[in-house]
Amino acid sequence: MKSLAVLHASQLVTLGGPNRPRVRAEMSELGIIRDGGMLIRDGKIDSVGPSDEIERKVRDAEIVDAGGRIVLPGFVDAHTHLVFAGNRLDDFERRARGETYEQIAEVGGGIWSTVEKTRAASEIDLLAQAKKHADWFLGCGTTTVEAKSGYGLTVEDELKILRVMRRLSGQTPLEIVPTFLGAHAIPHNRSADEYVDLVIDQMLPRVAAERLAEFCDVFCERGYFDVEQSRRILTAAKKLRMKLRIHADQLTNSGGAKLAAELRAATADHLEKTDEQGIEAMKSAAVQPILLPGSVYSLGSTGYPQAREMIEAGLAVVIATDFNPGSSPTPSMPMVLSLACTQMKMSPAETITASTINAAYSLNRGSDIGSLESGKLANFSIFDRKDYRELAYWFGVPPTHSVYIEAKRGH
Ligand code: NIG
Ligand code: FE
């Protein structure tokens, strides 16, 4: 493969630093090189530095002139529900009339309505829709997404969704990290405990045997899966060598963050209702919080998670889109950066760390992606902006110029 040289970034935002997730003041250290450049060989970063230094090493490399724009590691979106059929326009309209997420779910909307559409869809149709979503992510400067199943809720339908992810991986440059979320809702024809047995006895072994998911997730929430049921599922997944994530404390403070700590989960996600004890528990077990302000915004709530308290407690905070048809229909990480600054009082620099290097570590990929450092994959986005703070500042305007994955143009 030919080498590539990126030159003349107004700011090359490297995120260079220690080989671990960043905490406290480290979250504000972006390792910016002004008029920066990078030399890339075989899809990996060889060196980064001032443009004139890189230019001297160029030789036969193809040149990408960033033209005074900013260059960052591709966003790593560590929480999405990428594969589903249809949309939830009716739920959206009902919420605009004042009904709540839980009320709408009780009367036939909610997750269940997407499950019905997803079960009815063919693999080809699901793949086509997922491919469209993948293009949206790339267009927003994201180069890796975690993707959860969870709109099937039968053995075959959950496997269908995970297989769609696998096929999609071969058809898009976007990197997809699959998570099994069979415990996303309780199907109408079963009791919760019966369904938990089905997840443990029939779904998890198949998912593990076909190596269809790296992580297992559970929606631990009132009306969904309680702490004991979540513990059973996640413990079974752990025995199958899957790593863990948990939808925790989104609508009620139901003990999800503490369970994540007890089970040494990689992440606890949402955390809108998590209290100080939950934060302490996560800290004691190095669980990474994944905050999803897009879902708070889209549900029309103002109860954002306590990002500042979490950063001050030394947690390696991540932010993600929660892309899904019900509570967060956005693939846009720049939008999430904006919400994180305005609603959760994170600084622009902290939001960049939370959506790149910290997110990469939460997906067990911290040594390959999430920063622009020698030896890492050349996954980067060029944005039509001069200062990285503009990503969070201008909202509602897509800022992307171009996106590269392993040095190949992906958008
Ligand atoms: O993360 N909370 C559970 N799951 C999604 C919502 C899924 C849906 O409403 O379809 C979330 O917000
Ligand atoms: Fe979610």
mmCIF file of N, CA and C in Angstrom, residues 154-221:
data_model
loop_
_atom_site.group_PDB
_atom_site.id
_atom_site.type_symbol
_atom_site.label_atom_id
_atom_site.label_comp_id
_atom_site.label_asym_id
_atom_site.label_seq_id
_atom_site.Cartn_x
_atom_site.Cartn_y
_atom_site.Cartn_z
ATOM 1 N N THR A 154 -36.307 -12.856 19.710
ATOM 2 C CA THR A 154 -36.397 -14.326 19.605
ATOM 3 C C THR A 154 -34.995 -14.769 19.208
ATOM 4 N N VAL A 155 -34.714 -16.057 19.370
ATOM 5 C CA VAL A 155 -33.367 -16.538 19.022
ATOM 6 C C VAL A 155 -33.048 -16.156 17.577
ATOM 7 N N GLU A 156 -33.941 -16.525 16.654
ATOM 8 C CA GLU A 156 -33.639 -16.311 15.243
ATOM 9 C C GLU A 156 -33.564 -14.832 14.876
ATOM 10 N N ASP A 157 -34.453 -14.026 15.458
ATOM 11 C CA ASP A 157 -34.448 -12.601 15.097
ATOM 12 C C ASP A 157 -33.241 -11.865 15.679
ATOM 13 N N GLU A 158 -32.810 -12.244 16.877
ATOM 14 C CA GLU A 158 -31.597 -11.628 17.419
ATOM 15 C C GLU A 158 -30.374 -12.015 16.583
ATOM 16 N N LEU A 159 -30.325 -13.299 16.190
ATOM 17 C CA LEU A 159 -29.198 -13.743 15.355
ATOM 18 C C LEU A 159 -29.240 -13.036 14.003
ATOM 19 N N LYS A 160 -30.456 -12.846 13.475
ATOM 20 C CA LYS A 160 -30.594 -12.151 12.181
ATOM 21 C C LYS A 160 -29.965 -10.754 12.255
ATOM 22 N N ILE A 161 -30.250 -10.034 13.324
ATOM 23 C CA ILE A 161 -29.718 -8.671 13.461
ATOM 24 C C ILE A 161 -28.194 -8.691 13.563
ATOM 25 N N LEU A 162 -27.669 -9.639 14.358
ATOM 26 C CA LEU A 162 -26.208 -9.703 14.513
ATOM 27 C C LEU A 162 -25.545 -10.132 13.197
ATOM 28 N N ARG A 163 -26.212 -10.969 12.438
ATOM 29 C CA ARG A 163 -25.642 -11.350 11.127
ATOM 30 C C ARG A 163 -25.673 -10.183 10.152
ATOM 31 N N VAL A 164 -26.713 -9.377 10.237
ATOM 32 C CA VAL A 164 -26.760 -8.171 9.393
ATOM 33 C C VAL A 164 -25.551 -7.284 9.710
ATOM 34 N N MET A 165 -25.233 -7.166 10.992
ATOM 35 C CA MET A 165 -24.051 -6.353 11.362
ATOM 36 C C MET A 165 -22.788 -6.932 10.724
ATOM 37 N N ARG A 166 -22.687 -8.251 10.777
ATOM 38 C CA ARG A 166 -21.487 -8.881 10.224
ATOM 39 C C ARG A 166 -21.408 -8.637 8.713
ATOM 40 N N ARG A 167 -22.548 -8.773 8.027
ATOM 41 C CA ARG A 167 -22.545 -8.529 6.576
ATOM 42 C C ARG A 167 -22.246 -7.060 6.285
ATOM 43 N N LEU A 168 -22.828 -6.199 7.088
ATOM 44 C CA LEU A 168 -22.608 -4.765 6.897
ATOM 45 C C LEU A 168 -21.115 -4.423 7.009
ATOM 46 N N SER A 169 -20.424 -5.091 7.932
ATOM 47 C CA SER A 169 -18.983 -4.837 8.101
ATOM 48 C C SER A 169 -18.214 -5.021 6.797
ATOM 49 N N GLY A 170 -18.654 -5.954 5.976
ATOM 50 C CA GLY A 170 -17.973 -6.179 4.701
ATOM 51 C C GLY A 170 -18.371 -5.180 3.627
ATOM 52 N N GLN A 171 -19.372 -4.365 3.911
ATOM 53 C CA GLN A 171 -19.904 -3.485 2.861
ATOM 54 C C GLN A 171 -19.791 -2.004 3.169
ATOM 55 N N THR A 172 -19.204 -1.682 4.302
ATOM 56 C CA THR A 172 -19.004 -0.263 4.639
ATOM 57 C C THR A 172 -17.625 -0.112 5.259
ATOM 58 N N PRO A 173 -16.975 1.026 5.034
ATOM 59 C CA PRO A 173 -15.684 1.233 5.712
ATOM 60 C C PRO A 173 -15.840 1.484 7.210
ATOM 61 N N LEU A 174 -17.059 1.821 7.660
ATOM 62 C CA LEU A 174 -17.293 2.049 9.087
ATOM 63 C C LEU A 174 -16.994 0.767 9.867
ATOM 64 N N GLU A 175 -16.187 0.892 10.925
ATOM 65 C CA GLU A 175 -15.912 -0.295 11.752
ATOM 66 C C GLU A 175 -17.067 -0.520 12.724
ATOM 67 N N ILE A 176 -17.542 -1.764 12.816
ATOM 68 C CA ILE A 176 -18.697 -2.057 13.657
ATOM 69 C C ILE A 176 -18.308 -3.039 14.753
ATOM 70 N N VAL A 177 -18.562 -2.656 15.995
ATOM 71 C CA VAL A 177 -18.262 -3.524 17.133
ATOM 72 C C VAL A 177 -19.599 -4.050 17.676
ATOM 73 N N PRO A 178 -19.873 -5.348 17.527
ATOM 74 C CA PRO A 178 -21.210 -5.853 17.847
ATOM 75 C C PRO A 178 -21.424 -6.184 19.325
ATOM 76 N N THR A 179 -22.608 -5.819 19.796
ATOM 77 C CA THR A 179 -23.036 -6.121 21.168
ATOM 78 C C THR A 179 -24.380 -6.848 21.131
ATOM 79 N N PHE A 180 -24.490 -7.901 21.913
ATOM 80 C CA PHE A 180 -25.757 -8.641 22.022
ATOM 81 C C PHE A 180 -26.619 -8.017 23.123
ATOM 82 N N LEU A 181 -27.789 -7.527 22.726
ATOM 83 C CA LEU A 181 -28.725 -6.921 23.700
ATOM 84 C C LEU A 181 -30.077 -7.646 23.603
ATOM 85 N N GLY A 182 -30.020 -8.965 23.751
ATOM 86 C CA GLY A 182 -31.278 -9.728 23.736
ATOM 87 C C GLY A 182 -32.225 -9.253 24.826
ATOM 88 N N ALA A 183 -31.666 -8.817 25.955
ATOM 89 C CA ALA A 183 -32.502 -8.348 27.065
ATOM 90 C C ALA A 183 -32.754 -6.846 26.938
ATOM 91 N N HIS A 184 -33.466 -6.481 25.877
ATOM 92 C CA HIS A 184 -33.787 -5.069 25.627
ATOM 93 C C HIS A 184 -35.227 -4.777 26.040
ATOM 94 N N ALA A 185 -36.107 -5.790 25.935
ATOM 95 C CA ALA A 185 -37.501 -5.655 26.377
ATOM 96 C C ALA A 185 -38.037 -7.068 26.571
ATOM 97 N N ILE A 186 -39.161 -7.161 27.258
ATOM 98 C CA ILE A 186 -39.746 -8.485 27.496
ATOM 99 C C ILE A 186 -40.855 -8.717 26.470
ATOM 100 N N PRO A 187 -40.730 -9.771 25.648
ATOM 101 C CA PRO A 187 -41.765 -10.011 24.636
ATOM 102 C C PRO A 187 -43.127 -10.239 25.297
ATOM 103 N N HIS A 188 -44.205 -9.890 24.582
ATOM 104 C CA HIS A 188 -45.547 -9.953 25.156
ATOM 105 C C HIS A 188 -45.999 -11.353 25.574
ATOM 106 N N ASN A 189 -45.470 -12.367 24.882
ATOM 107 C CA ASN A 189 -45.988 -13.713 25.141
ATOM 108 C C ASN A 189 -45.228 -14.469 26.233
ATOM 109 N N ARG A 190 -44.371 -13.797 26.990
ATOM 110 C CA ARG A 190 -43.593 -14.502 28.022
ATOM 111 C C ARG A 190 -43.516 -13.700 29.307
ATOM 112 N N SER A 191 -43.276 -14.412 30.409
ATOM 113 C CA SER A 191 -42.971 -13.691 31.645
ATOM 114 C C SER A 191 -41.504 -13.281 31.585
ATOM 115 N N ALA A 192 -41.159 -12.312 32.407
ATOM 116 C CA ALA A 192 -39.775 -11.830 32.404
ATOM 117 C C ALA A 192 -38.806 -12.969 32.693
ATOM 118 N N ASP A 193 -39.127 -13.798 33.698
ATOM 119 C CA ASP A 193 -38.181 -14.859 34.062
ATOM 120 C C ASP A 193 -38.052 -15.915 32.961
ATOM 121 N N GLU A 194 -39.174 -16.224 32.311
ATOM 122 C CA GLU A 194 -39.091 -17.166 31.174
ATOM 123 C C GLU A 194 -38.183 -16.616 30.087
ATOM 124 N N TYR A 195 -38.345 -15.309 29.827
ATOM 125 C CA TYR A 195 -37.539 -14.715 28.758
ATOM 126 C C TYR A 195 -36.060 -14.676 29.152
ATOM 127 N N VAL A 196 -35.780 -14.394 30.421
ATOM 128 C CA VAL A 196 -34.389 -14.397 30.886
ATOM 129 C C VAL A 196 -33.776 -15.790 30.674
ATOM 130 N N ASP A 197 -34.564 -16.834 30.982
ATOM 131 C CA ASP A 197 -34.071 -18.201 30.734
ATOM 132 C C ASP A 197 -33.748 -18.416 29.258
ATOM 133 N N LEU A 198 -34.642 -17.914 28.395
ATOM 134 C CA LEU A 198 -34.420 -18.073 26.951
ATOM 135 C C LEU A 198 -33.116 -17.369 26.522
ATOM 136 N N VAL A 199 -32.918 -16.172 27.036
ATOM 137 C CA VAL A 199 -31.697 -15.425 26.696
ATOM 138 C C VAL A 199 -30.469 -16.230 27.130
ATOM 139 N N ILE A 200 -30.525 -16.769 28.358
ATOM 140 C CA ILE A 200 -29.349 -17.449 28.909
ATOM 141 C C ILE A 200 -29.147 -18.829 28.261
ATOM 142 N N ASP A 201 -30.227 -19.573 28.110
ATOM 143 C CA ASP A 201 -30.075 -20.966 27.663
ATOM 144 C C ASP A 201 -29.960 -21.104 26.153
ATOM 145 N N GLN A 202 -30.634 -20.213 25.430
ATOM 146 C CA GLN A 202 -30.652 -20.406 23.978
ATOM 147 C C GLN A 202 -29.954 -19.313 23.170
ATOM 148 N N MET A 203 -30.132 -18.081 23.572
ATOM 149 C CA MET A 203 -29.524 -17.018 22.747
ATOM 150 C C MET A 203 -28.015 -16.915 22.974
ATOM 151 N N LEU A 204 -27.616 -16.727 24.238
ATOM 152 C CA LEU A 204 -26.192 -16.482 24.510
ATOM 153 C C LEU A 204 -25.271 -17.572 23.946
ATOM 154 N N PRO A 205 -25.620 -18.876 24.129
ATOM 155 C CA PRO A 205 -24.703 -19.891 23.592
ATOM 156 C C PRO A 205 -24.552 -19.814 22.066
ATOM 157 N N ARG A 206 -25.660 -19.491 21.363
ATOM 158 C CA ARG A 206 -25.570 -19.373 19.895
ATOM 159 C C ARG A 206 -24.729 -18.157 19.489
ATOM 160 N N VAL A 207 -24.966 -17.042 20.176
ATOM 161 C CA VAL A 207 -24.218 -15.821 19.869
ATOM 162 C C VAL A 207 -22.718 -16.076 20.082
ATOM 163 N N ALA A 208 -22.405 -16.756 21.180
ATOM 164 C CA ALA A 208 -20.991 -17.030 21.477
ATOM 165 C C ALA A 208 -20.411 -18.031 20.472
ATOM 166 N N ALA A 209 -21.174 -19.078 20.153
ATOM 167 C CA ALA A 209 -20.662 -20.112 19.235
ATOM 168 C C ALA A 209 -20.374 -19.517 17.861
ATOM 169 N N GLU A 210 -21.241 -18.622 17.409
ATOM 170 C CA GLU A 210 -21.022 -18.003 16.083
ATOM 171 C C GLU A 210 -20.151 -16.749 16.176
ATOM 172 N N ARG A 211 -19.659 -16.463 17.369
ATOM 173 C CA ARG A 211 -18.814 -15.267 17.594
ATOM 174 C C ARG A 211 -19.438 -14.003 17.008
ATOM 175 N N LEU A 212 -20.710 -13.823 17.309
ATOM 176 C CA LEU A 212 -21.444 -12.713 16.702
ATOM 177 C C LEU A 212 -21.382 -11.432 17.524
ATOM 178 N N ALA A 213 -20.892 -11.496 18.748
ATOM 179 C CA ALA A 213 -20.846 -10.282 19.574
ATOM 180 C C ALA A 213 -19.649 -10.307 20.513
ATOM 181 N N GLU A 214 -19.053 -9.132 20.723
ATOM 182 C CA GLU A 214 -17.937 -9.025 21.674
ATOM 183 C C GLU A 214 -18.445 -8.686 23.075
ATOM 184 N N PHE A 215 -19.590 -7.971 23.098
ATOM 185 C CA PHE A 215 -20.124 -7.504 24.380
ATOM 186 C C PHE A 215 -21.551 -7.999 24.564
ATOM 187 N N CYS A 216 -21.977 -8.063 25.833
ATOM 188 C CA CYS A 216 -23.377 -8.327 26.153
ATOM 189 C C CYS A 216 -23.892 -7.141 26.971
ATOM 190 N N ASP A 217 -25.094 -6.715 26.652
ATOM 191 C CA ASP A 217 -25.714 -5.552 27.308
ATOM 192 C C ASP A 217 -27.089 -5.981 27.812
ATOM 193 N N VAL A 218 -27.630 -5.248 28.788
ATOM 194 C CA VAL A 218 -28.973 -5.502 29.329
ATOM 195 C C VAL A 218 -29.625 -4.151 29.624
ATOM 196 N N PHE A 219 -30.923 -4.029 29.352
ATOM 197 C CA PHE A 219 -31.663 -2.816 29.731
ATOM 198 C C PHE A 219 -32.178 -3.026 31.150
ATOM 199 N N CYS A 220 -31.371 -2.577 32.128
ATOM 200 C CA CYS A 220 -31.704 -2.753 33.541
ATOM 201 C C CYS A 220 -32.566 -1.565 33.965
ATOM 202 N N GLU A 221 -33.863 -1.802 34.077
ATOM 203 C CA GLU A 221 -34.790 -0.678 34.305
ATOM 204 C C GLU A 221 -36.134 -1.192 34.773
#
